[in-house]
Short mmCIF file of N, CA, C and O in Angstrom, two decimals:
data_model
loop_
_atom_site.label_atom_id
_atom_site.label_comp_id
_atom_site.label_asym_id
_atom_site.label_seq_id
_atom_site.Cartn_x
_atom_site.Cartn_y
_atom_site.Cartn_z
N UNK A 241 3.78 7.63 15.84
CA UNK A 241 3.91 6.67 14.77
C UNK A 241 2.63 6.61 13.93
O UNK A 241 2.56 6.45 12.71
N UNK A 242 1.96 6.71 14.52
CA UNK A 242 0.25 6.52 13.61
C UNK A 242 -0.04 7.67 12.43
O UNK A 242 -0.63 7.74 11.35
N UNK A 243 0.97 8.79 13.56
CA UNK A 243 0.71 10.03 12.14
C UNK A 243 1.55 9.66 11.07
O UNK A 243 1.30 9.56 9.87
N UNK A 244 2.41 9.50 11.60
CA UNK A 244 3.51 8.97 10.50
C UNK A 244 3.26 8.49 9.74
O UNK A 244 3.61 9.13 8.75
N UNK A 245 2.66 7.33 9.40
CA UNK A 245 2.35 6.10 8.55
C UNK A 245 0.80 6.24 8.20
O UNK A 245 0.39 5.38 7.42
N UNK A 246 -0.07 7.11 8.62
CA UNK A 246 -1.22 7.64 8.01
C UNK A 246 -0.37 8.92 7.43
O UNK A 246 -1.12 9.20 6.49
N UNK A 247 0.47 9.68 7.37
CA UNK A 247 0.62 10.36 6.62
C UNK A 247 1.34 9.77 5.29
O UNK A 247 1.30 10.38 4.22
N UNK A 248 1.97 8.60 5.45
CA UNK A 248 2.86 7.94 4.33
C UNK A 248 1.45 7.60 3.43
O UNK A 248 1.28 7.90 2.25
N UNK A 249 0.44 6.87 4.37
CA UNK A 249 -0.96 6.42 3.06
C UNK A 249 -1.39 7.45 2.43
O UNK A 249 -1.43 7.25 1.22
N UNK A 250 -1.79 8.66 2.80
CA UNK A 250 -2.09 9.53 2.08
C UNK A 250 -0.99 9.77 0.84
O UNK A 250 -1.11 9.68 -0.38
N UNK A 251 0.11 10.10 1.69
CA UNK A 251 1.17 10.68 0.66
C UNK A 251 1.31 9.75 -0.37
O UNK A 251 1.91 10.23 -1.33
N UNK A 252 0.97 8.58 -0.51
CA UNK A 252 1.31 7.35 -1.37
C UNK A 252 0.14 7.60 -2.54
O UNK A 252 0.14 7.59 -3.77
N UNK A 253 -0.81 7.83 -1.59
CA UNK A 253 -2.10 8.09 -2.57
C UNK A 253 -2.45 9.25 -3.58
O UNK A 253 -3.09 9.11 -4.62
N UNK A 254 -1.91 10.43 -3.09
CA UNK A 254 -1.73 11.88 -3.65
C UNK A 254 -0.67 11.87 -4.86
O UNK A 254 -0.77 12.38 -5.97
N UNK A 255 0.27 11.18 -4.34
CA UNK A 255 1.64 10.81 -5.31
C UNK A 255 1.13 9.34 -6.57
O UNK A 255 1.90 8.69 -7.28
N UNK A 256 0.16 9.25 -6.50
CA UNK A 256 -0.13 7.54 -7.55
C UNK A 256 -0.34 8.25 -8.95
O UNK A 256 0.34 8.01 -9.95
N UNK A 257 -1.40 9.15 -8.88
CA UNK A 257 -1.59 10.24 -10.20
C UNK A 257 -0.82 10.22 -10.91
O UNK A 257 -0.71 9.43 -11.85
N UNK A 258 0.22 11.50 -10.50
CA UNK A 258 1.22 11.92 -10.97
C UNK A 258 2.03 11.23 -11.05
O UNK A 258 2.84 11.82 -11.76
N UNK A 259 2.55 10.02 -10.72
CA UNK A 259 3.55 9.23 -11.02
C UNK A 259 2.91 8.42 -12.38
O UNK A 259 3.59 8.30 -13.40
N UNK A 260 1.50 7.88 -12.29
CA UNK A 260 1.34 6.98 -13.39
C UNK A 260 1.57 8.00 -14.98
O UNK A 260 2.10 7.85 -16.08
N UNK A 261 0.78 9.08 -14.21
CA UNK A 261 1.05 10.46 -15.91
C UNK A 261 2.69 10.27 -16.35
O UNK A 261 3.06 9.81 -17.43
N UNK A 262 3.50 10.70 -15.32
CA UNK A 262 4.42 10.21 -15.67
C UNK A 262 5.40 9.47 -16.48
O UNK A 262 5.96 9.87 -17.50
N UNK A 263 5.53 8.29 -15.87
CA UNK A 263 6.08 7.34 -16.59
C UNK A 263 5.07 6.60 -17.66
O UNK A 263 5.59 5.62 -18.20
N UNK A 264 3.97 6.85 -17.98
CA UNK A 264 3.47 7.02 -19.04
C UNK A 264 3.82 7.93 -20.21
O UNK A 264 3.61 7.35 -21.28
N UNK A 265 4.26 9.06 -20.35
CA UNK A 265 4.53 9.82 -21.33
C UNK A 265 6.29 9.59 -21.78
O UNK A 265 6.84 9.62 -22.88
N UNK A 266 6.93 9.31 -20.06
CA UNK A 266 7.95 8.31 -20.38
C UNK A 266 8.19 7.63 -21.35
O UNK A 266 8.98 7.92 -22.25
N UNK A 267 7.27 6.27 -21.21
CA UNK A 267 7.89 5.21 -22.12
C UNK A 267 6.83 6.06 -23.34
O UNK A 267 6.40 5.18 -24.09
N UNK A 268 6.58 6.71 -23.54
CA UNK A 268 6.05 7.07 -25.20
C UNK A 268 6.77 7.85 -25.51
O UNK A 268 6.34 8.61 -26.38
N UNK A 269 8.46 8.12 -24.92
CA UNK A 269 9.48 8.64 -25.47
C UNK A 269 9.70 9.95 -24.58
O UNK A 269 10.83 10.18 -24.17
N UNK A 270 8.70 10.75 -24.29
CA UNK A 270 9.28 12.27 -23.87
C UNK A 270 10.36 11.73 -22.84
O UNK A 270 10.57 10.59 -22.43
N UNK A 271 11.07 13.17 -22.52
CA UNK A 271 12.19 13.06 -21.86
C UNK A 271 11.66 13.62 -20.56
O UNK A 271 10.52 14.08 -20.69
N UNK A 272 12.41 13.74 -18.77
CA UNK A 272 12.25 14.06 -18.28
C UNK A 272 11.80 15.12 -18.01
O UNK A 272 10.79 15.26 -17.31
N UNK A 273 12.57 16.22 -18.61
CA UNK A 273 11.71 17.72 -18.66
C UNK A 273 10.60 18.11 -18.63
O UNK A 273 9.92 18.83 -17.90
N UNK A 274 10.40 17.29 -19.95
CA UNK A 274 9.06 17.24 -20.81
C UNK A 274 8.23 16.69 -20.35
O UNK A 274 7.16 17.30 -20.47
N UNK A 275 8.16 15.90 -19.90
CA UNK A 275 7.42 14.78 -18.81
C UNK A 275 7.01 15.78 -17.58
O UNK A 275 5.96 16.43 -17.57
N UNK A 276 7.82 15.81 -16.72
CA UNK A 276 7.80 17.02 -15.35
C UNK A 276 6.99 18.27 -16.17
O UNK A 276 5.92 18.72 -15.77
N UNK A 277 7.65 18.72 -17.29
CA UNK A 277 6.31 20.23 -17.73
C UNK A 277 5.00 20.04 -18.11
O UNK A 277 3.98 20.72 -18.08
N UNK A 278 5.30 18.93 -18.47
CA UNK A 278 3.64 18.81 -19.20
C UNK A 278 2.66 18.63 -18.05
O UNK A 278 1.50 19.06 -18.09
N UNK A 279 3.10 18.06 -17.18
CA UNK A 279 2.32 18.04 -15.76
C UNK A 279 2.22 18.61 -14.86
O UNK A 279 1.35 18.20 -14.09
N UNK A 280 2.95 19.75 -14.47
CA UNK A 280 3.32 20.94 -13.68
C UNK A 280 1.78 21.51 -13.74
O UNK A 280 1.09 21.50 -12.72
N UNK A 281 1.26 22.01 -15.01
CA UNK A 281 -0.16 22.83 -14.73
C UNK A 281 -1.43 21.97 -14.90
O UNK A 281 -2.56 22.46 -14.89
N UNK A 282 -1.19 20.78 -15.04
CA UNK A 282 -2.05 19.80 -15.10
C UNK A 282 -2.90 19.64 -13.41
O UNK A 282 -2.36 19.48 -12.31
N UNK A 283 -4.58 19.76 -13.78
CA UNK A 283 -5.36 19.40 -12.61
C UNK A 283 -5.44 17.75 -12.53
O UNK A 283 -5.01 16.93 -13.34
N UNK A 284 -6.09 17.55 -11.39
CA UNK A 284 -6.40 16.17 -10.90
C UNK A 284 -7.40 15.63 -12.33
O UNK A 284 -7.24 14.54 -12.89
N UNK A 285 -8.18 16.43 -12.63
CA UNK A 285 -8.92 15.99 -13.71
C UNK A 285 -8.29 15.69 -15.13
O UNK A 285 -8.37 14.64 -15.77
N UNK A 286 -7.72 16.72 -15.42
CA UNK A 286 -6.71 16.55 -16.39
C UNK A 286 -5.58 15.60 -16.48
O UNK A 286 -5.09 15.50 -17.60
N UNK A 287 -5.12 14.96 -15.60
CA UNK A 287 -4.57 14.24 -15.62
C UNK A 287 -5.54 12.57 -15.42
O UNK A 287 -5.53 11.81 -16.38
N UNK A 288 -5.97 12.36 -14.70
CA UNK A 288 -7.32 11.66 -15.10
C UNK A 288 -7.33 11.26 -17.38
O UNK A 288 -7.18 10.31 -18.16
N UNK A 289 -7.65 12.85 -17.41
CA UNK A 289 -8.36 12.61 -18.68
C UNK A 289 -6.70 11.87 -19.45
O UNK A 289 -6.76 10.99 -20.32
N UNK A 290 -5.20 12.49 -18.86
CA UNK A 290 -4.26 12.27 -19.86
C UNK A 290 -3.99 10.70 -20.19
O UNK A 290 -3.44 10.22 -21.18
N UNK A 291 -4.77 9.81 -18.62
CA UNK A 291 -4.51 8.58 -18.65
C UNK A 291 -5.45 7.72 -19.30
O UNK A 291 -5.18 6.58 -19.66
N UNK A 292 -6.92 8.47 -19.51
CA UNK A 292 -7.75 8.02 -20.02
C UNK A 292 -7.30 8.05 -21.37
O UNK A 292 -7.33 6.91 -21.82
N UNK A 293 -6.90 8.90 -22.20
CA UNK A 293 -6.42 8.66 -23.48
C UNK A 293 -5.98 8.12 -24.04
O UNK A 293 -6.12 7.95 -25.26
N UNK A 294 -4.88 7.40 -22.87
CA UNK A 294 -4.00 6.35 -23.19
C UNK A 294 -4.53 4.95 -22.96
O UNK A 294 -3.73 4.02 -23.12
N UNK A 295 -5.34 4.76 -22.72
CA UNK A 295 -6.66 4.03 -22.52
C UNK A 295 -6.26 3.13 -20.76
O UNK A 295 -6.35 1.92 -20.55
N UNK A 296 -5.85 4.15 -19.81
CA UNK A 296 -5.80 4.01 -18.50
C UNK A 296 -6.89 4.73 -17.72
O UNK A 296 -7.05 5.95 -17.71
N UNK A 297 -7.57 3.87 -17.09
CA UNK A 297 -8.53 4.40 -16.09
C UNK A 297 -8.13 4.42 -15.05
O UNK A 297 -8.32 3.37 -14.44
N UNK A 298 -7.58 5.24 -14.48
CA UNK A 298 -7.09 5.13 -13.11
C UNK A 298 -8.12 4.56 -12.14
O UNK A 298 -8.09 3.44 -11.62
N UNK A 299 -8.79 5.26 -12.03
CA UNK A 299 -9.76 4.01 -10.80
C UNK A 299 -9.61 2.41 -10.60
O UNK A 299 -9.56 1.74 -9.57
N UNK A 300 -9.58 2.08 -11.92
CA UNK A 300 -9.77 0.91 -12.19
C UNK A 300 -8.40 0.22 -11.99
O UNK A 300 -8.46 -0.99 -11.79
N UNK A 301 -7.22 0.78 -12.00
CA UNK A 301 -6.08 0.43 -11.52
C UNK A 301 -6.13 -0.68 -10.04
O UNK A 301 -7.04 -0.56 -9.22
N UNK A 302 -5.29 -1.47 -9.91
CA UNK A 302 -5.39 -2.35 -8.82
C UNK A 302 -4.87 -0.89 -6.81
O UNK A 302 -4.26 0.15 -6.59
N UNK A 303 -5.44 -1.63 -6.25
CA UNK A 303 -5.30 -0.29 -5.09
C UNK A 303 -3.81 -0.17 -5.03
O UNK A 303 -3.22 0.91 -5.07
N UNK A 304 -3.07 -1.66 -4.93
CA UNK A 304 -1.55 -1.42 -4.48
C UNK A 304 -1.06 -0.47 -5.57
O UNK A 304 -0.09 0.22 -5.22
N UNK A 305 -1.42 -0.33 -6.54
CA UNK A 305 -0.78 0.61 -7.67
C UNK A 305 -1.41 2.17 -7.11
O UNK A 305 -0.99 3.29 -7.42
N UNK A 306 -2.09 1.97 -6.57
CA UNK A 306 -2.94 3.73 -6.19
C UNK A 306 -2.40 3.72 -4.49
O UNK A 306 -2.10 4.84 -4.10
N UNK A 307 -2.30 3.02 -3.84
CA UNK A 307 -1.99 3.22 -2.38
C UNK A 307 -1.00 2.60 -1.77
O UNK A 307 -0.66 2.72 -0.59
N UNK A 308 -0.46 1.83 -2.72
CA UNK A 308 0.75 1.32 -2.03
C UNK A 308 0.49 -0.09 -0.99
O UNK A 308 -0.51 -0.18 -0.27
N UNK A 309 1.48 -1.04 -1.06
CA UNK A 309 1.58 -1.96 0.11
C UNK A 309 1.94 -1.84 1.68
O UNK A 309 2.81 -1.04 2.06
N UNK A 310 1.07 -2.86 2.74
CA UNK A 310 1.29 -2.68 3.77
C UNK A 310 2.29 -4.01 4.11
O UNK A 310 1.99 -5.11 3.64
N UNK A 311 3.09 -3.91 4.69
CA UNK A 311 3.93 -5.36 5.29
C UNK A 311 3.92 -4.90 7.12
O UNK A 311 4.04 -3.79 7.63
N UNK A 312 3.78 -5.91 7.60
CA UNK A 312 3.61 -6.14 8.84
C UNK A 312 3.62 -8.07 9.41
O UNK A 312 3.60 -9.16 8.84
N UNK A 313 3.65 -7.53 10.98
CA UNK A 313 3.48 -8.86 11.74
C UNK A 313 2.10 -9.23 11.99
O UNK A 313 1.23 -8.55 12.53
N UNK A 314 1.99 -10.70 11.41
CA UNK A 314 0.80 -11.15 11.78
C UNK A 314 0.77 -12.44 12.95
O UNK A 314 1.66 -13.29 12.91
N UNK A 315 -0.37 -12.52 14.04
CA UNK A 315 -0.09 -13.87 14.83
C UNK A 315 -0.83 -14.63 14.12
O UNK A 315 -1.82 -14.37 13.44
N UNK A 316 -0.18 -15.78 14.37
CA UNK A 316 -1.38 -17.04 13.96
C UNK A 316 -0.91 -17.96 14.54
O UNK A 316 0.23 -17.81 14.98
N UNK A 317 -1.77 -19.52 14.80
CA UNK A 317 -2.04 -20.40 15.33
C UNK A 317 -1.47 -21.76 14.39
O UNK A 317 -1.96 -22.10 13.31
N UNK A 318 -0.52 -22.31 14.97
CA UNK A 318 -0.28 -23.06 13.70
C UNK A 318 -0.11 -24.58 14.64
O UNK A 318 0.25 -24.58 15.82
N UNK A 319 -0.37 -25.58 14.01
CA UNK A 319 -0.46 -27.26 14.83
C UNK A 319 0.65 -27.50 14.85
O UNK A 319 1.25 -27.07 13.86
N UNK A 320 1.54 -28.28 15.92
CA UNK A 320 2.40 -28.21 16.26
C UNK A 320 2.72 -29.50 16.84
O UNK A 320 1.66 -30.05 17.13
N UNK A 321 3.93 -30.40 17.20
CA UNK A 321 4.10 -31.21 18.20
C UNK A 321 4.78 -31.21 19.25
O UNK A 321 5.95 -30.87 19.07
N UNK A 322 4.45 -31.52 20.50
CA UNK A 322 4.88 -31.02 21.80
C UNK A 322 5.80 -32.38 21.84
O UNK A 322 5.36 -33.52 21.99
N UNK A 323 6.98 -32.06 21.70
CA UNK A 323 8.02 -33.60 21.57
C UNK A 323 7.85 -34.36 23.04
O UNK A 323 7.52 -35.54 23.13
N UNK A 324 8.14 -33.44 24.28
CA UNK A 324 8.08 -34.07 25.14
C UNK A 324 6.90 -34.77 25.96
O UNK A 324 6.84 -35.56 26.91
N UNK A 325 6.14 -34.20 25.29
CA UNK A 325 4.41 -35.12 26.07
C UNK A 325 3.93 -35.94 24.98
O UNK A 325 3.11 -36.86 25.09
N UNK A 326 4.54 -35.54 23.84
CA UNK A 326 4.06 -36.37 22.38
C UNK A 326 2.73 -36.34 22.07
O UNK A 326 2.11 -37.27 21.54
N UNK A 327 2.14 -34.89 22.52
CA UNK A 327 0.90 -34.49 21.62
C UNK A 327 1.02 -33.40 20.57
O UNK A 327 2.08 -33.26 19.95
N UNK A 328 0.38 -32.93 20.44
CA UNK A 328 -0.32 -31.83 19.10
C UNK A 328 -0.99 -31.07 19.88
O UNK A 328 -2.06 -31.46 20.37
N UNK A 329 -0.45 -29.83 20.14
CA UNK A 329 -0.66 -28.96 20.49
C UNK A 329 -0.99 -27.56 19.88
O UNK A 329 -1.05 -27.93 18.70
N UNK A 330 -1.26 -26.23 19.83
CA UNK A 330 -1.43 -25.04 18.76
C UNK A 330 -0.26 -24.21 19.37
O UNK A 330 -0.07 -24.20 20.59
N UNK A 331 0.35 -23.65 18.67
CA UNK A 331 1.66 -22.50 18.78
C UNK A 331 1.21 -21.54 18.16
O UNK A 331 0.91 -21.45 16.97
N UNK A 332 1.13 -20.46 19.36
CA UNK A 332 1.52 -19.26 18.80
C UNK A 332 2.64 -19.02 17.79
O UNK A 332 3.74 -19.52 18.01
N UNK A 333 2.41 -18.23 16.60
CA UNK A 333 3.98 -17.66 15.96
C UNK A 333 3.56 -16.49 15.03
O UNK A 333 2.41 -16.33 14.64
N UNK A 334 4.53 -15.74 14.74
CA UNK A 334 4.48 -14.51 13.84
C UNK A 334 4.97 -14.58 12.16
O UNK A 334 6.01 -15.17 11.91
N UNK A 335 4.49 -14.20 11.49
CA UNK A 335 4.74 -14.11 10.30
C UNK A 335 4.72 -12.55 9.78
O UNK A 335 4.13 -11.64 10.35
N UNK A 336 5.46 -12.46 8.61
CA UNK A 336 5.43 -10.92 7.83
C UNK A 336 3.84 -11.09 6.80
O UNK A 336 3.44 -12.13 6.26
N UNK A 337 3.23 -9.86 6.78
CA UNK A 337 1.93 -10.65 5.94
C UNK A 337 2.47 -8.94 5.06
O UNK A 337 3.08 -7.89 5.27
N UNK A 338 1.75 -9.63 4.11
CA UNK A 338 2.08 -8.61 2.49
C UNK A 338 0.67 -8.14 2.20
O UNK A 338 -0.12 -9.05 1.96
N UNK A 339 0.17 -6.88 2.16
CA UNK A 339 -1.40 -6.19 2.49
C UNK A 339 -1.46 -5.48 1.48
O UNK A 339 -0.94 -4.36 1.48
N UNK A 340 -2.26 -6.11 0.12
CA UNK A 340 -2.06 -4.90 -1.26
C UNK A 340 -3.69 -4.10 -0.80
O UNK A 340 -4.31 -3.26 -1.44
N UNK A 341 -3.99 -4.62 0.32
CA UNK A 341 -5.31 -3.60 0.41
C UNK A 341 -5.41 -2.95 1.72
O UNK A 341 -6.34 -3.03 2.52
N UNK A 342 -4.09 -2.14 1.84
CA UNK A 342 -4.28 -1.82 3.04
C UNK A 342 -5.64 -0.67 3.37
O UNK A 342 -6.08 -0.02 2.42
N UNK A 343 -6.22 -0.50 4.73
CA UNK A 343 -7.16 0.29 5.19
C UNK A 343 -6.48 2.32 4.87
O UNK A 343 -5.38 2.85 5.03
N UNK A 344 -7.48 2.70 4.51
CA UNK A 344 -7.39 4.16 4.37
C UNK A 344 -8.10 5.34 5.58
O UNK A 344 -9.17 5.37 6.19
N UNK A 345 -7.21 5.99 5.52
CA UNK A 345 -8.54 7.18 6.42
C UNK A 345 -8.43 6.72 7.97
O UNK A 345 -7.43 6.17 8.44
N UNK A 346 -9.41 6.97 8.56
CA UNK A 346 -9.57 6.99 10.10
C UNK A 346 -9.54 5.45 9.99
O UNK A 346 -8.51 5.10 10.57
N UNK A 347 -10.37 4.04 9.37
CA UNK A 347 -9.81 2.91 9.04
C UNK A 347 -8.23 2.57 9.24
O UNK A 347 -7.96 1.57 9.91
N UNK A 348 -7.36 3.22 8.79
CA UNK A 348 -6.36 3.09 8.24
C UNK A 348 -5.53 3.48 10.15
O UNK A 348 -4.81 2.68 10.75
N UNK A 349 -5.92 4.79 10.65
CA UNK A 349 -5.56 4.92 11.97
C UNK A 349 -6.19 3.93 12.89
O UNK A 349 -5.92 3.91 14.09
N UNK A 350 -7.07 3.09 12.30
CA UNK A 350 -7.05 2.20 13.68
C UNK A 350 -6.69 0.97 13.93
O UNK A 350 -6.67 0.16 14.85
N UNK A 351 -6.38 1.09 12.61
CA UNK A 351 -5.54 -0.55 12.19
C UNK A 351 -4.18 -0.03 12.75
O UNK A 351 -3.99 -0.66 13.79
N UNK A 352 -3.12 0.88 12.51
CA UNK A 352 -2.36 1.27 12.84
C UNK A 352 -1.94 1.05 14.40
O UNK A 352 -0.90 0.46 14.70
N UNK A 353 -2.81 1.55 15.30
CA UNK A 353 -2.97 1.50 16.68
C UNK A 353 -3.44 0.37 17.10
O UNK A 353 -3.40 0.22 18.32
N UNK A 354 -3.92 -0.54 16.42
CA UNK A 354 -4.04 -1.91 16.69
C UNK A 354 -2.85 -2.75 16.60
O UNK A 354 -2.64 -3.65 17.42
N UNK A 355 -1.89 -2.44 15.43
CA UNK A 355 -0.45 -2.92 15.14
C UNK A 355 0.11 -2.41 16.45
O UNK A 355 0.55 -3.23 17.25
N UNK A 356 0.13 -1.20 16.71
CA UNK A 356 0.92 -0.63 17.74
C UNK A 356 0.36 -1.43 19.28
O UNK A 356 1.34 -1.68 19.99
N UNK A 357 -0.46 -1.70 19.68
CA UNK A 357 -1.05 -2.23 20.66
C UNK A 357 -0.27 -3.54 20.56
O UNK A 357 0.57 -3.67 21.46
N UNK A 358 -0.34 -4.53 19.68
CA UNK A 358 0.28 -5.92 19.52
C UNK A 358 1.94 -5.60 19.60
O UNK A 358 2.75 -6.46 19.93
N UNK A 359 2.21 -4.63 19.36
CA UNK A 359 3.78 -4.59 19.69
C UNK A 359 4.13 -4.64 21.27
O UNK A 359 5.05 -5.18 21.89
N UNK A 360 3.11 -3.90 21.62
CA UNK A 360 3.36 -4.17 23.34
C UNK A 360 3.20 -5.04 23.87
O UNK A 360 3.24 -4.94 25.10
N UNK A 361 3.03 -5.92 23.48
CA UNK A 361 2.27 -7.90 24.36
C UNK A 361 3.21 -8.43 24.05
O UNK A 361 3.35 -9.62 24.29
#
């Protein structure tokens, strides 16, 4: 599983480029073809420069737009009332958490295996 989903971050990341060139030349009318050819012999740089023209800096793009979102289970501690002793107590509980910055790289595998570890408890 860890390769898996470190291979999805990469692949998300390799694929952000070429998708923004894309649907950029898109909405300035070209058609699919045209769109797909014009980028076929296009380098990483060159495409860079096609977004810069359009006055897109890719870097500067937000990450979830360059790497994509993480969703997962998070624990947390939430105050609670214990009806039958009639205190306030802390509860464990799980929530879905929404991660526009998820971790990359060997980062990214150990967060992974940390998710995977909490699945087993």
């Amino acid at each position: 599983m860890r390769d898996y989903f470190r291979w999805r971050s990469e692949d998300a990341h390799r694929n952000a480029l070429p998708a923004h060139c894309y649907w950029r030349l898109r909405r300035e009318g070209k058609g699919v073809a045209d769109a797909t050819a014009m980028l076929a012999c296009l380098s990483v740089a060159e495409k860079n420069a096609l977004l810069f023209q359009r006055g897109v800096n890719f870097n500067d793009l937000p990450n979830w737009q360059k790497r994509g979102t993480g969703l997962y289970r998070e624990t947390y501690a939430k105050e609670t009332r214990n009806p039958r002793m009639g205190v306030t107590v802390l509860a464990e509980r799980r929530r879905i958490k929404l991660d526009f910055r998820p971790p990359m790289k060997d980062a990214c595998d150990a967060f992974i295996v940390s998710l995977l570890e909490d699945v087993g408890r």
